[in-house]
Amino acid sequence: MSKTAVKVIQKVTWIGSIANISLAFIKITIGKMTGSQALIADGVHSFSDLVTDTAILIGSRYWTAPADKEHPYGHGRFETLTNIFIGILLALVGIGIGWESLTSISEQSHIQPGMLAFAAAVISIVVKEVLYRWTAVKAKEINSRALHANAWHHRSDALSSLPVAIAVIANYFVPELHYLDQIAALIVTAMILKAAVEILWPAVLEITEAKADAEIENKIQAYAAEEKDIKEVHAIRSRRTGSTILLDFHLLVDPEMSVDKAHTIAENFKMHLLEVLDEVVDIIIHIEPFNCKERILNPCCDSCDNNK
């Protein structure tokens, strides 16, 4: 990962941290002033984002480090571990919101926090949604899964403020509809858990050495078909390490070709793939002779020259 990308991660995360601290302070303070327990709880939830921000700031120092003797394939798995941490924390936050809603759904007592609490909730929704969209865009620009995961944590905070706003309005205009707070919170819980699974599942696949990209093999075969000196490509294997992909495959050339020429073909093809496949950062190519059955029977056969 380039130094520019690292700076983007640090900048976006620090801005998010400052926003989280400010929002948490505002929501807890106004929650105590207006007597809104929901707003106080939402403020505490905002502090949970600081945990993921810290994980990003610390983790990015490791997963952006270049390969070394102890980590010859790089440090990308540190980003994977960060994603797992964020996903688990996000799931716990969602479960906590859901459990609190289920246990309080039958409660009859309720308060009327007032419009100041509503304003605090709306400000939180707007700020956190803006942070989500900005962080998600930056994550896509530098291809950082961890930053994208943190973006979803911002959105979870925006979503958790939504039932607070609904509850305040419901209590203010129609006190009998106080249970809408719990119903909205359960819907938010489902959305947060969905986001947690979308963050955790790719990380689990990566840890278990699953294929990095289902389409990458077809792309390599298509590019190989455009090269006249490449007879065949097979045994393609890919694995993900953080936001990057490592590849290895066998490349078959004319058995009468010199080693030097075959090496040049492989190197040129490797450089071409590194240019067109964005997430791929390293490729190992094993050169093999292409053995055409017709050529074995008939040395003058030239059919394999057209066999791609």
mmCIF file of N, CA and C in Angstrom, residues 12-147:
data_model
loop_
_atom_site.group_PDB
_atom_site.id
_atom_site.type_symbol
_atom_site.label_atom_id
_atom_site.label_comp_id
_atom_site.label_asym_id
_atom_site.label_seq_id
_atom_site.Cartn_x
_atom_site.Cartn_y
_atom_site.Cartn_z
ATOM 1 N N VAL A 12 -8.740 10.094 7.466
ATOM 2 C CA VAL A 12 -10.169 9.780 7.567
ATOM 3 C C VAL A 12 -10.510 9.275 8.963
ATOM 4 N N THR A 13 -9.659 8.425 9.515
ATOM 5 C CA THR A 13 -9.935 7.846 10.831
ATOM 6 C C THR A 13 -9.850 8.884 11.941
ATOM 7 N N TRP A 14 -8.864 9.775 11.850
ATOM 8 C CA TRP A 14 -8.739 10.816 12.873
ATOM 9 C C TRP A 14 -9.940 11.758 12.849
ATOM 10 N N ILE A 15 -10.393 12.134 11.654
ATOM 11 C CA ILE A 15 -11.572 13.004 11.545
ATOM 12 C C ILE A 15 -12.797 12.289 12.117
ATOM 13 N N GLY A 16 -12.919 11.001 11.819
ATOM 14 C CA GLY A 16 -14.023 10.226 12.362
ATOM 15 C C GLY A 16 -13.967 10.148 13.878
ATOM 16 N N SER A 17 -12.761 10.014 14.427
ATOM 17 C CA SER A 17 -12.598 9.938 15.882
ATOM 18 C C SER A 17 -13.041 11.229 16.560
ATOM 19 N N ILE A 18 -12.627 12.350 15.988
ATOM 20 C CA ILE A 18 -13.014 13.653 16.550
ATOM 21 C C ILE A 18 -14.534 13.810 16.516
ATOM 22 N N ALA A 19 -15.145 13.392 15.386
ATOM 23 C CA ALA A 19 -16.607 13.471 15.264
ATOM 24 C C ALA A 19 -17.281 12.575 16.296
ATOM 25 N N ASN A 20 -16.738 11.377 16.508
ATOM 26 C CA ASN A 20 -17.334 10.441 17.476
ATOM 27 C C ASN A 20 -17.282 10.989 18.895
ATOM 28 N N ILE A 21 -16.141 11.567 19.265
ATOM 29 C CA ILE A 21 -16.007 12.149 20.603
ATOM 30 C C ILE A 21 -16.998 13.297 20.798
ATOM 31 N N SER A 22 -17.096 14.152 19.790
ATOM 32 C CA SER A 22 -17.990 15.311 19.874
ATOM 33 C C SER A 22 -19.447 14.878 19.988
ATOM 34 N N LEU A 23 -19.852 13.924 19.136
ATOM 35 C CA LEU A 23 -21.242 13.460 19.149
ATOM 36 C C LEU A 23 -21.582 12.747 20.458
ATOM 37 N N ALA A 24 -20.647 11.942 20.946
ATOM 38 C CA ALA A 24 -20.896 11.234 22.199
ATOM 39 C C ALA A 24 -21.097 12.225 23.339
ATOM 40 N N PHE A 25 -20.260 13.243 23.387
ATOM 41 C CA PHE A 25 -20.375 14.266 24.440
ATOM 42 C C PHE A 25 -21.705 15.001 24.335
ATOM 43 N N ILE A 26 -22.087 15.386 23.109
ATOM 44 C CA ILE A 26 -23.338 16.126 22.905
ATOM 45 C C ILE A 26 -24.542 15.288 23.305
ATOM 46 N N LYS A 27 -24.576 14.023 22.840
ATOM 47 C CA LYS A 27 -25.746 13.170 23.104
ATOM 48 C C LYS A 27 -25.875 12.826 24.585
ATOM 49 N N ILE A 28 -24.777 12.523 25.241
ATOM 50 C CA ILE A 28 -24.841 12.188 26.668
ATOM 51 C C ILE A 28 -25.254 13.406 27.493
ATOM 52 N N THR A 29 -24.678 14.571 27.148
ATOM 53 C CA THR A 29 -25.010 15.800 27.882
ATOM 54 C C THR A 29 -26.474 16.169 27.721
ATOM 55 N N ILE A 30 -26.959 16.181 26.461
ATOM 56 C CA ILE A 30 -28.359 16.542 26.216
ATOM 57 C C ILE A 30 -29.290 15.462 26.768
ATOM 58 N N GLY A 31 -28.846 14.206 26.705
ATOM 59 C CA GLY A 31 -29.657 13.123 27.256
ATOM 60 C C GLY A 31 -29.895 13.294 28.737
ATOM 61 N N LYS A 32 -28.865 13.718 29.471
ATOM 62 C CA LYS A 32 -29.012 13.957 30.913
ATOM 63 C C LYS A 32 -29.864 15.202 31.181
ATOM 64 N N MET A 33 -29.706 16.215 30.330
ATOM 65 C CA MET A 33 -30.477 17.442 30.497
ATOM 66 C C MET A 33 -31.966 17.210 30.272
ATOM 67 N N THR A 34 -32.290 16.390 29.280
ATOM 68 C CA THR A 34 -33.695 16.180 28.902
ATOM 69 C C THR A 34 -34.296 14.916 29.525
ATOM 70 N N GLY A 35 -33.464 14.120 30.178
ATOM 71 C CA GLY A 35 -33.962 12.891 30.780
ATOM 72 C C GLY A 35 -34.187 11.766 29.798
ATOM 73 N N SER A 36 -33.517 11.810 28.647
ATOM 74 C CA SER A 36 -33.682 10.775 27.631
ATOM 75 C C SER A 36 -32.641 9.673 27.813
ATOM 76 N N GLN A 37 -33.080 8.526 28.325
ATOM 77 C CA GLN A 37 -32.176 7.396 28.502
ATOM 78 C C GLN A 37 -31.732 6.842 27.147
ATOM 79 N N ALA A 38 -32.626 6.904 26.159
ATOM 80 C CA ALA A 38 -32.289 6.405 24.819
ATOM 81 C C ALA A 38 -31.138 7.216 24.218
ATOM 82 N N LEU A 39 -31.169 8.533 24.420
ATOM 83 C CA LEU A 39 -30.120 9.387 23.874
ATOM 84 C C LEU A 39 -28.796 9.159 24.606
ATOM 85 N N ILE A 40 -28.882 8.929 25.910
ATOM 86 C CA ILE A 40 -27.664 8.630 26.670
ATOM 87 C C ILE A 40 -27.041 7.329 26.174
ATOM 88 N N ALA A 41 -27.890 6.316 25.977
ATOM 89 C CA ALA A 41 -27.398 5.026 25.470
ATOM 90 C C ALA A 41 -26.788 5.185 24.084
ATOM 91 N N ASP A 42 -27.409 6.037 23.266
ATOM 92 C CA ASP A 42 -26.888 6.283 21.920
ATOM 93 C C ASP A 42 -25.533 6.976 21.996
ATOM 94 N N GLY A 43 -25.362 7.852 22.983
ATOM 95 C CA GLY A 43 -24.074 8.513 23.160
ATOM 96 C C GLY A 43 -22.986 7.528 23.555
ATOM 97 N N VAL A 44 -23.351 6.583 24.421
ATOM 98 C CA VAL A 44 -22.396 5.529 24.799
ATOM 99 C C VAL A 44 -22.027 4.696 23.579
ATOM 100 N N HIS A 45 -23.016 4.428 22.704
ATOM 101 C CA HIS A 45 -22.753 3.682 21.469
ATOM 102 C C HIS A 45 -21.739 4.424 20.595
ATOM 103 N N SER A 46 -21.819 5.758 20.570
ATOM 104 C CA SER A 46 -20.872 6.543 19.772
ATOM 105 C C SER A 46 -19.440 6.323 20.249
ATOM 106 N N PHE A 47 -19.292 6.092 21.550
ATOM 107 C CA PHE A 47 -17.956 5.835 22.071
ATOM 108 C C PHE A 47 -17.398 4.505 21.563
ATOM 109 N N SER A 48 -18.291 3.573 21.215
ATOM 110 C CA SER A 48 -17.814 2.284 20.691
ATOM 111 C C SER A 48 -17.088 2.465 19.363
ATOM 112 N N ASP A 49 -17.474 3.503 18.611
ATOM 113 C CA ASP A 49 -16.782 3.778 17.347
ATOM 114 C C ASP A 49 -15.325 4.155 17.580
ATOM 115 N N LEU A 50 -15.040 4.722 18.757
ATOM 116 C CA LEU A 50 -13.653 5.077 19.064
ATOM 117 C C LEU A 50 -12.775 3.837 19.157
ATOM 118 N N VAL A 51 -13.374 2.723 19.571
ATOM 119 C CA VAL A 51 -12.619 1.474 19.657
ATOM 120 C C VAL A 51 -12.186 1.021 18.266
ATOM 121 N N THR A 52 -13.122 1.079 17.312
ATOM 122 C CA THR A 52 -12.773 0.677 15.948
ATOM 123 C C THR A 52 -11.815 1.672 15.304
ATOM 124 N N ASP A 53 -11.984 2.945 15.622
ATOM 125 C CA ASP A 53 -11.047 3.949 15.104
ATOM 126 C C ASP A 53 -9.634 3.650 15.584
ATOM 127 N N THR A 54 -9.528 3.310 16.854
ATOM 128 C CA THR A 54 -8.217 2.969 17.413
ATOM 129 C C THR A 54 -7.642 1.734 16.734
ATOM 130 N N ALA A 55 -8.505 0.746 16.472
ATOM 131 C CA ALA A 55 -8.053 -0.469 15.797
ATOM 132 C C ALA A 55 -7.517 -0.150 14.400
ATOM 133 N N ILE A 56 -8.174 0.769 13.707
ATOM 134 C CA ILE A 56 -7.728 1.169 12.369
ATOM 135 C C ILE A 56 -6.384 1.898 12.451
ATOM 136 N N LEU A 57 -6.286 2.843 13.382
ATOM 137 C CA LEU A 57 -5.056 3.641 13.495
ATOM 138 C C LEU A 57 -3.855 2.768 13.858
ATOM 139 N N ILE A 58 -4.068 1.802 14.750
ATOM 140 C CA ILE A 58 -2.969 0.913 15.146
ATOM 141 C C ILE A 58 -2.715 -0.136 14.075
ATOM 142 N N GLY A 59 -3.797 -0.757 13.592
ATOM 143 C CA GLY A 59 -3.650 -1.830 12.611
ATOM 144 C C GLY A 59 -3.040 -1.382 11.302
ATOM 145 N N SER A 60 -3.373 -0.165 10.843
ATOM 146 C CA SER A 60 -2.860 0.317 9.560
ATOM 147 C C SER A 60 -1.337 0.444 9.561
ATOM 148 N N ARG A 61 -0.760 0.634 10.732
ATOM 149 C CA ARG A 61 0.707 0.718 10.816
ATOM 150 C C ARG A 61 1.351 -0.625 10.508
ATOM 151 N N TYR A 62 0.608 -1.708 10.726
ATOM 152 C CA TYR A 62 1.140 -3.048 10.501
ATOM 153 C C TYR A 62 0.817 -3.565 9.096
ATOM 154 N N TRP A 63 -0.460 -3.468 8.681
ATOM 155 C CA TRP A 63 -0.807 -4.072 7.388
ATOM 156 C C TRP A 63 -0.260 -3.289 6.189
ATOM 157 N N THR A 64 0.162 -2.044 6.405
ATOM 158 C CA THR A 64 0.756 -1.273 5.312
ATOM 159 C C THR A 64 2.269 -1.449 5.233
ATOM 160 N N ALA A 65 2.839 -2.177 6.187
ATOM 161 C CA ALA A 65 4.295 -2.388 6.194
ATOM 162 C C ALA A 65 4.696 -3.315 5.044
ATOM 163 N N PRO A 66 5.862 -3.092 4.442
ATOM 164 C CA PRO A 66 6.315 -3.951 3.341
ATOM 165 C C PRO A 66 6.674 -5.360 3.829
ATOM 166 N N ALA A 67 6.789 -6.272 2.888
ATOM 167 C CA ALA A 67 7.152 -7.650 3.216
ATOM 168 C C ALA A 67 8.548 -7.688 3.844
ATOM 169 N N ASP A 68 8.756 -8.655 4.741
ATOM 170 C CA ASP A 68 10.067 -8.827 5.352
ATOM 171 C C ASP A 68 10.349 -10.320 5.507
ATOM 172 N N LYS A 69 11.413 -10.673 6.189
ATOM 173 C CA LYS A 69 11.786 -12.079 6.327
ATOM 174 C C LYS A 69 10.737 -12.871 7.089
ATOM 175 N N GLU A 70 10.150 -12.265 8.119
ATOM 176 C CA GLU A 70 9.142 -12.958 8.910
ATOM 177 C C GLU A 70 7.798 -13.017 8.197
ATOM 178 N N HIS A 71 7.528 -12.045 7.322
ATOM 179 C CA HIS A 71 6.262 -11.983 6.588
ATOM 180 C C HIS A 71 6.569 -11.773 5.092
ATOM 181 N N PRO A 72 7.033 -12.828 4.422
ATOM 182 C CA PRO A 72 7.431 -12.700 3.016
ATOM 183 C C PRO A 72 6.286 -12.348 2.072
ATOM 184 N N TYR A 73 5.038 -12.622 2.487
ATOM 185 C CA TYR A 73 3.878 -12.283 1.660
ATOM 186 C C TYR A 73 3.256 -10.949 2.069
ATOM 187 N N GLY A 74 3.948 -10.202 2.908
ATOM 188 C CA GLY A 74 3.424 -8.931 3.360
ATOM 189 C C GLY A 74 2.646 -9.065 4.664
ATOM 190 N N HIS A 75 2.037 -7.975 5.091
ATOM 191 C CA HIS A 75 1.340 -7.933 6.373
ATOM 192 C C HIS A 75 -0.163 -7.718 6.199
ATOM 193 N N GLY A 76 -0.693 -8.091 5.035
ATOM 194 C CA GLY A 76 -2.103 -7.838 4.743
ATOM 195 C C GLY A 76 -3.075 -8.490 5.696
ATOM 196 N N ARG A 77 -2.679 -9.618 6.302
ATOM 197 C CA ARG A 77 -3.604 -10.308 7.205
ATOM 198 C C ARG A 77 -3.887 -9.501 8.480
ATOM 199 N N PHE A 78 -3.048 -8.513 8.782
ATOM 200 C CA PHE A 78 -3.355 -7.640 9.915
ATOM 201 C C PHE A 78 -4.629 -6.842 9.629
ATOM 202 N N GLU A 79 -4.834 -6.506 8.363
ATOM 203 C CA GLU A 79 -6.070 -5.822 7.982
ATOM 204 C C GLU A 79 -7.261 -6.769 8.139
ATOM 205 N N THR A 80 -7.039 -8.046 7.809
ATOM 206 C CA THR A 80 -8.088 -9.046 7.974
ATOM 207 C C THR A 80 -8.482 -9.169 9.443
ATOM 208 N N LEU A 81 -7.493 -9.216 10.323
ATOM 209 C CA LEU A 81 -7.769 -9.306 11.760
ATOM 210 C C LEU A 81 -8.526 -8.066 12.248
ATOM 211 N N THR A 82 -8.164 -6.912 11.688
ATOM 212 C CA THR A 82 -8.865 -5.680 12.051
ATOM 213 C C THR A 82 -10.319 -5.750 11.616
ATOM 214 N N ASN A 83 -10.564 -6.285 10.417
ATOM 215 C CA ASN A 83 -11.938 -6.441 9.925
ATOM 216 C C ASN A 83 -12.745 -7.370 10.825
ATOM 217 N N ILE A 84 -12.113 -8.460 11.263
ATOM 218 C CA ILE A 84 -12.794 -9.403 12.146
ATOM 219 C C ILE A 84 -13.164 -8.722 13.462
ATOM 220 N N PHE A 85 -12.233 -7.939 13.992
ATOM 221 C CA PHE A 85 -12.494 -7.216 15.241
ATOM 222 C C PHE A 85 -13.660 -6.246 15.068
ATOM 223 N N ILE A 86 -13.655 -5.475 13.985
ATOM 224 C CA ILE A 86 -14.723 -4.508 13.734
ATOM 225 C C ILE A 86 -16.058 -5.226 13.531
ATOM 226 N N GLY A 87 -16.034 -6.326 12.766
ATOM 227 C CA GLY A 87 -17.259 -7.074 12.515
ATOM 228 C C GLY A 87 -17.872 -7.634 13.791
ATOM 229 N N ILE A 88 -17.023 -8.198 14.648
ATOM 230 C CA ILE A 88 -17.514 -8.754 15.917
ATOM 231 C C ILE A 88 -18.075 -7.647 16.810
ATOM 232 N N LEU A 89 -17.352 -6.526 16.890
ATOM 233 C CA LEU A 89 -17.822 -5.417 17.722
ATOM 234 C C LEU A 89 -19.146 -4.877 17.187
ATOM 235 N N LEU A 90 -19.265 -4.781 15.870
ATOM 236 C CA LEU A 90 -20.495 -4.296 15.251
ATOM 237 C C LEU A 90 -21.652 -5.242 15.560
ATOM 238 N N ALA A 91 -21.383 -6.549 15.509
ATOM 239 C CA ALA A 91 -22.419 -7.536 15.826
ATOM 240 C C ALA A 91 -22.851 -7.421 17.282
ATOM 241 N N LEU A 92 -21.893 -7.218 18.186
ATOM 242 C CA LEU A 92 -22.218 -7.084 19.606
ATOM 243 C C LEU A 92 -23.057 -5.831 19.864
ATOM 244 N N VAL A 93 -22.720 -4.749 19.143
ATOM 245 C CA VAL A 93 -23.509 -3.518 19.287
ATOM 246 C C VAL A 93 -24.939 -3.763 18.823
ATOM 247 N N GLY A 94 -25.091 -4.435 17.686
ATOM 248 C CA GLY A 94 -26.424 -4.738 17.174
ATOM 249 C C GLY A 94 -27.214 -5.621 18.118
ATOM 250 N N ILE A 95 -26.565 -6.656 18.645
ATOM 251 C CA ILE A 95 -27.227 -7.553 19.593
ATOM 252 C C ILE A 95 -27.630 -6.795 20.854
ATOM 253 N N GLY A 96 -26.752 -5.886 21.307
ATOM 254 C CA GLY A 96 -27.057 -5.101 22.500
ATOM 255 C C GLY A 96 -28.277 -4.222 22.307
ATOM 256 N N ILE A 97 -28.361 -3.572 21.145
ATOM 257 C CA ILE A 97 -29.520 -2.721 20.850
ATOM 258 C C ILE A 97 -30.786 -3.564 20.776
ATOM 259 N N GLY A 98 -30.684 -4.721 20.113
ATOM 260 C CA GLY A 98 -31.842 -5.597 19.985
ATOM 261 C C GLY A 98 -32.313 -6.138 21.327
ATOM 262 N N TRP A 99 -31.366 -6.560 22.152
ATOM 263 C CA TRP A 99 -31.720 -7.114 23.460
ATOM 264 C C TRP A 99 -32.389 -6.057 24.344
ATOM 265 N N GLU A 100 -31.839 -4.861 24.322
ATOM 266 C CA GLU A 100 -32.430 -3.782 25.121
ATOM 267 C C GLU A 100 -33.844 -3.474 24.653
ATOM 268 N N SER A 101 -34.071 -3.544 23.336
ATOM 269 C CA SER A 101 -35.402 -3.279 22.795
ATOM 270 C C SER A 101 -36.391 -4.364 23.198
ATOM 271 N N LEU A 102 -35.956 -5.625 23.137
ATOM 272 C CA LEU A 102 -36.828 -6.745 23.484
ATOM 273 C C LEU A 102 -37.208 -6.726 24.961
ATOM 274 N N THR A 103 -36.245 -6.388 25.817
ATOM 275 C CA THR A 103 -36.503 -6.411 27.259
ATOM 276 C C THR A 103 -37.338 -5.227 27.726
ATOM 277 N N SER A 104 -37.395 -4.167 26.916
ATOM 278 C CA SER A 104 -38.140 -2.976 27.338
ATOM 279 C C SER A 104 -39.405 -2.747 26.528
ATOM 280 N N ILE A 105 -39.712 -3.681 25.605
ATOM 281 C CA ILE A 105 -40.836 -3.437 24.699
ATOM 282 C C ILE A 105 -42.176 -3.438 25.421
ATOM 283 N N SER A 106 -42.244 -4.121 26.550
ATOM 284 C CA SER A 106 -43.516 -4.189 27.285
ATOM 285 C C SER A 106 -43.636 -3.137 28.382
ATOM 286 N N GLU A 107 -42.599 -2.310 28.537
ATOM 287 C CA GLU A 107 -42.639 -1.293 29.587
ATOM 288 C C GLU A 107 -43.664 -0.224 29.254
ATOM 289 N N GLN A 108 -44.391 0.190 30.229
ATOM 290 C CA GLN A 108 -45.447 1.176 30.024
ATOM 291 C C GLN A 108 -44.984 2.599 30.326
ATOM 292 N N SER A 109 -44.023 2.717 31.204
ATOM 293 C CA SER A 109 -43.561 4.055 31.587
ATOM 294 C C SER A 109 -42.709 4.656 30.491
ATOM 295 N N HIS A 110 -42.873 5.932 30.280
ATOM 296 C CA HIS A 110 -42.085 6.612 29.267
ATOM 297 C C HIS A 110 -41.988 8.095 29.621
ATOM 298 N N ILE A 111 -41.053 8.763 29.002
ATOM 299 C CA ILE A 111 -40.839 10.176 29.283
ATOM 300 C C ILE A 111 -41.005 10.978 28.004
ATOM 301 N N GLN A 112 -41.038 12.263 28.142
ATOM 302 C CA GLN A 112 -41.127 13.160 26.999
ATOM 303 C C GLN A 112 -39.884 14.045 26.996
ATOM 304 N N PRO A 113 -38.812 13.575 26.334
ATOM 305 C CA PRO A 113 -37.540 14.288 26.395
ATOM 306 C C PRO A 113 -37.572 15.695 25.809
ATOM 307 N N GLY A 114 -38.446 15.953 24.836
ATOM 308 C CA GLY A 114 -38.481 17.276 24.235
ATOM 309 C C GLY A 114 -37.715 17.339 22.932
ATOM 310 N N MET A 115 -37.835 18.467 22.236
ATOM 311 C CA MET A 115 -37.270 18.625 20.897
ATOM 312 C C MET A 115 -35.756 18.790 20.913
ATOM 313 N N LEU A 116 -35.176 19.148 22.041
ATOM 314 C CA LEU A 116 -33.720 19.268 22.098
ATOM 315 C C LEU A 116 -33.070 17.900 21.900
ATOM 316 N N ALA A 117 -33.678 16.875 22.487
ATOM 317 C CA ALA A 117 -33.173 15.515 22.294
ATOM 318 C C ALA A 117 -33.347 15.084 20.840
ATOM 319 N N PHE A 118 -34.467 15.492 20.241
ATOM 320 C CA PHE A 118 -34.709 15.174 18.829
ATOM 321 C C PHE A 118 -33.649 15.825 17.950
ATOM 322 N N ALA A 119 -33.311 17.085 18.240
ATOM 323 C CA ALA A 119 -32.304 17.801 17.452
ATOM 324 C C ALA A 119 -30.946 17.103 17.553
ATOM 325 N N ALA A 120 -30.601 16.640 18.764
ATOM 326 C CA ALA A 120 -29.320 15.942 18.951
ATOM 327 C C ALA A 120 -29.284 14.655 18.147
ATOM 328 N N ALA A 121 -30.399 13.924 18.127
ATOM 329 C CA ALA A 121 -30.465 12.678 17.364
ATOM 330 C C ALA A 121 -30.344 12.940 15.872
ATOM 331 N N VAL A 122 -31.014 13.982 15.396
ATOM 332 C CA VAL A 122 -30.962 14.307 13.968
ATOM 333 C C VAL A 122 -29.556 14.728 13.554
ATOM 334 N N ILE A 123 -28.913 15.533 14.384
ATOM 335 C CA ILE A 123 -27.534 15.949 14.097
ATOM 336 C C ILE A 123 -26.632 14.730 13.998
ATOM 337 N N SER A 124 -26.821 13.781 14.910
ATOM 338 C CA SER A 124 -26.016 12.559 14.897
ATOM 339 C C SER A 124 -26.243 11.771 13.613
ATOM 340 N N ILE A 125 -27.507 11.657 13.205
ATOM 341 C CA ILE A 125 -27.830 10.917 11.978
ATOM 342 C C ILE A 125 -27.149 11.547 10.772
ATOM 343 N N VAL A 126 -27.251 12.866 10.661
ATOM 344 C CA VAL A 126 -26.691 13.567 9.504
ATOM 345 C C VAL A 126 -25.166 13.466 9.481
ATOM 346 N N VAL A 127 -24.542 13.751 10.610
ATOM 347 C CA VAL A 127 -23.077 13.731 10.678
ATOM 348 C C VAL A 127 -22.530 12.337 10.401
ATOM 349 N N LYS A 128 -23.137 11.325 11.027
ATOM 350 C CA LYS A 128 -22.630 9.962 10.859
ATOM 351 C C LYS A 128 -22.891 9.416 9.456
ATOM 352 N N GLU A 129 -23.982 9.810 8.837
ATOM 353 C CA GLU A 129 -24.240 9.373 7.459
ATOM 354 C C GLU A 129 -23.242 10.016 6.502
ATOM 355 N N VAL A 130 -22.934 11.296 6.742
ATOM 356 C CA VAL A 130 -21.923 11.966 5.923
ATOM 357 C C VAL A 130 -20.572 11.292 6.106
ATOM 358 N N LEU A 131 -20.239 10.972 7.353
ATOM 359 C CA LEU A 131 -18.978 10.271 7.620
ATOM 360 C C LEU A 131 -18.945 8.908 6.932
ATOM 361 N N TYR A 132 -20.084 8.197 6.968
ATOM 362 C CA TYR A 132 -20.156 6.892 6.309
ATOM 363 C C TYR A 132 -19.865 7.025 4.818
ATOM 364 N N ARG A 133 -20.554 7.949 4.156
ATOM 365 C CA ARG A 133 -20.408 8.095 2.704
ATOM 366 C C ARG A 133 -18.987 8.536 2.337
ATOM 367 N N TRP A 134 -18.440 9.467 3.086
ATOM 368 C CA TRP A 134 -17.085 9.955 2.799
ATOM 369 C C TRP A 134 -16.054 8.856 3.029
ATOM 370 N N THR A 135 -16.186 8.150 4.152
ATOM 371 C CA THR A 135 -15.243 7.072 4.463
ATOM 372 C C THR A 135 -15.347 5.940 3.445
ATOM 373 N N ALA A 136 -16.582 5.613 3.022
ATOM 374 C CA ALA A 136 -16.781 4.550 2.034
ATOM 375 C C ALA A 136 -16.145 4.919 0.700
ATOM 376 N N VAL A 137 -16.260 6.183 0.308
ATOM 377 C CA VAL A 137 -15.650 6.632 -0.955
ATOM 378 C C VAL A 137 -14.125 6.527 -0.877
ATOM 379 N N LYS A 138 -13.562 6.984 0.225
ATOM 380 C CA LYS A 138 -12.113 6.912 0.405
ATOM 381 C C LYS A 138 -11.629 5.465 0.467
ATOM 382 N N ALA A 139 -12.422 4.602 1.102
ATOM 383 C CA ALA A 139 -12.059 3.188 1.181
ATOM 384 C C ALA A 139 -12.010 2.564 -0.208
ATOM 385 N N LYS A 140 -12.957 2.955 -1.056
ATOM 386 C CA LYS A 140 -12.991 2.431 -2.426
ATOM 387 C C LYS A 140 -11.822 2.963 -3.240
ATOM 388 N N GLU A 141 -11.471 4.229 -3.014
ATOM 389 C CA GLU A 141 -10.368 4.839 -3.766
ATOM 390 C C GLU A 141 -9.040 4.145 -3.498
ATOM 391 N N ILE A 142 -8.789 3.779 -2.241
ATOM 392 C CA ILE A 142 -7.507 3.160 -1.891
ATOM 393 C C ILE A 142 -7.629 1.652 -1.696
ATOM 394 N N ASN A 143 -8.836 1.121 -1.934
ATOM 395 C CA ASN A 143 -9.088 -0.313 -1.841
ATOM 396 C C ASN A 143 -8.724 -0.864 -0.457
ATOM 397 N N SER A 144 -9.357 -0.278 0.563
ATOM 398 C CA SER A 144 -9.109 -0.711 1.946
ATOM 399 C C SER A 144 -10.378 -1.305 2.535
ATOM 400 N N ARG A 145 -10.347 -2.614 2.793
ATOM 401 C CA ARG A 145 -11.509 -3.281 3.377
ATOM 402 C C ARG A 145 -11.740 -2.840 4.821
ATOM 403 N N ALA A 146 -10.664 -2.598 5.545
ATOM 404 C CA ALA A 146 -10.798 -2.181 6.939
ATOM 405 C C ALA A 146 -11.468 -0.813 7.034
ATOM 406 N N LEU A 147 -11.082 0.094 6.146
ATOM 407 C CA LEU A 147 -11.678 1.418 6.153
ATOM 408 C C LEU A 147 -13.153 1.329 5.755
#
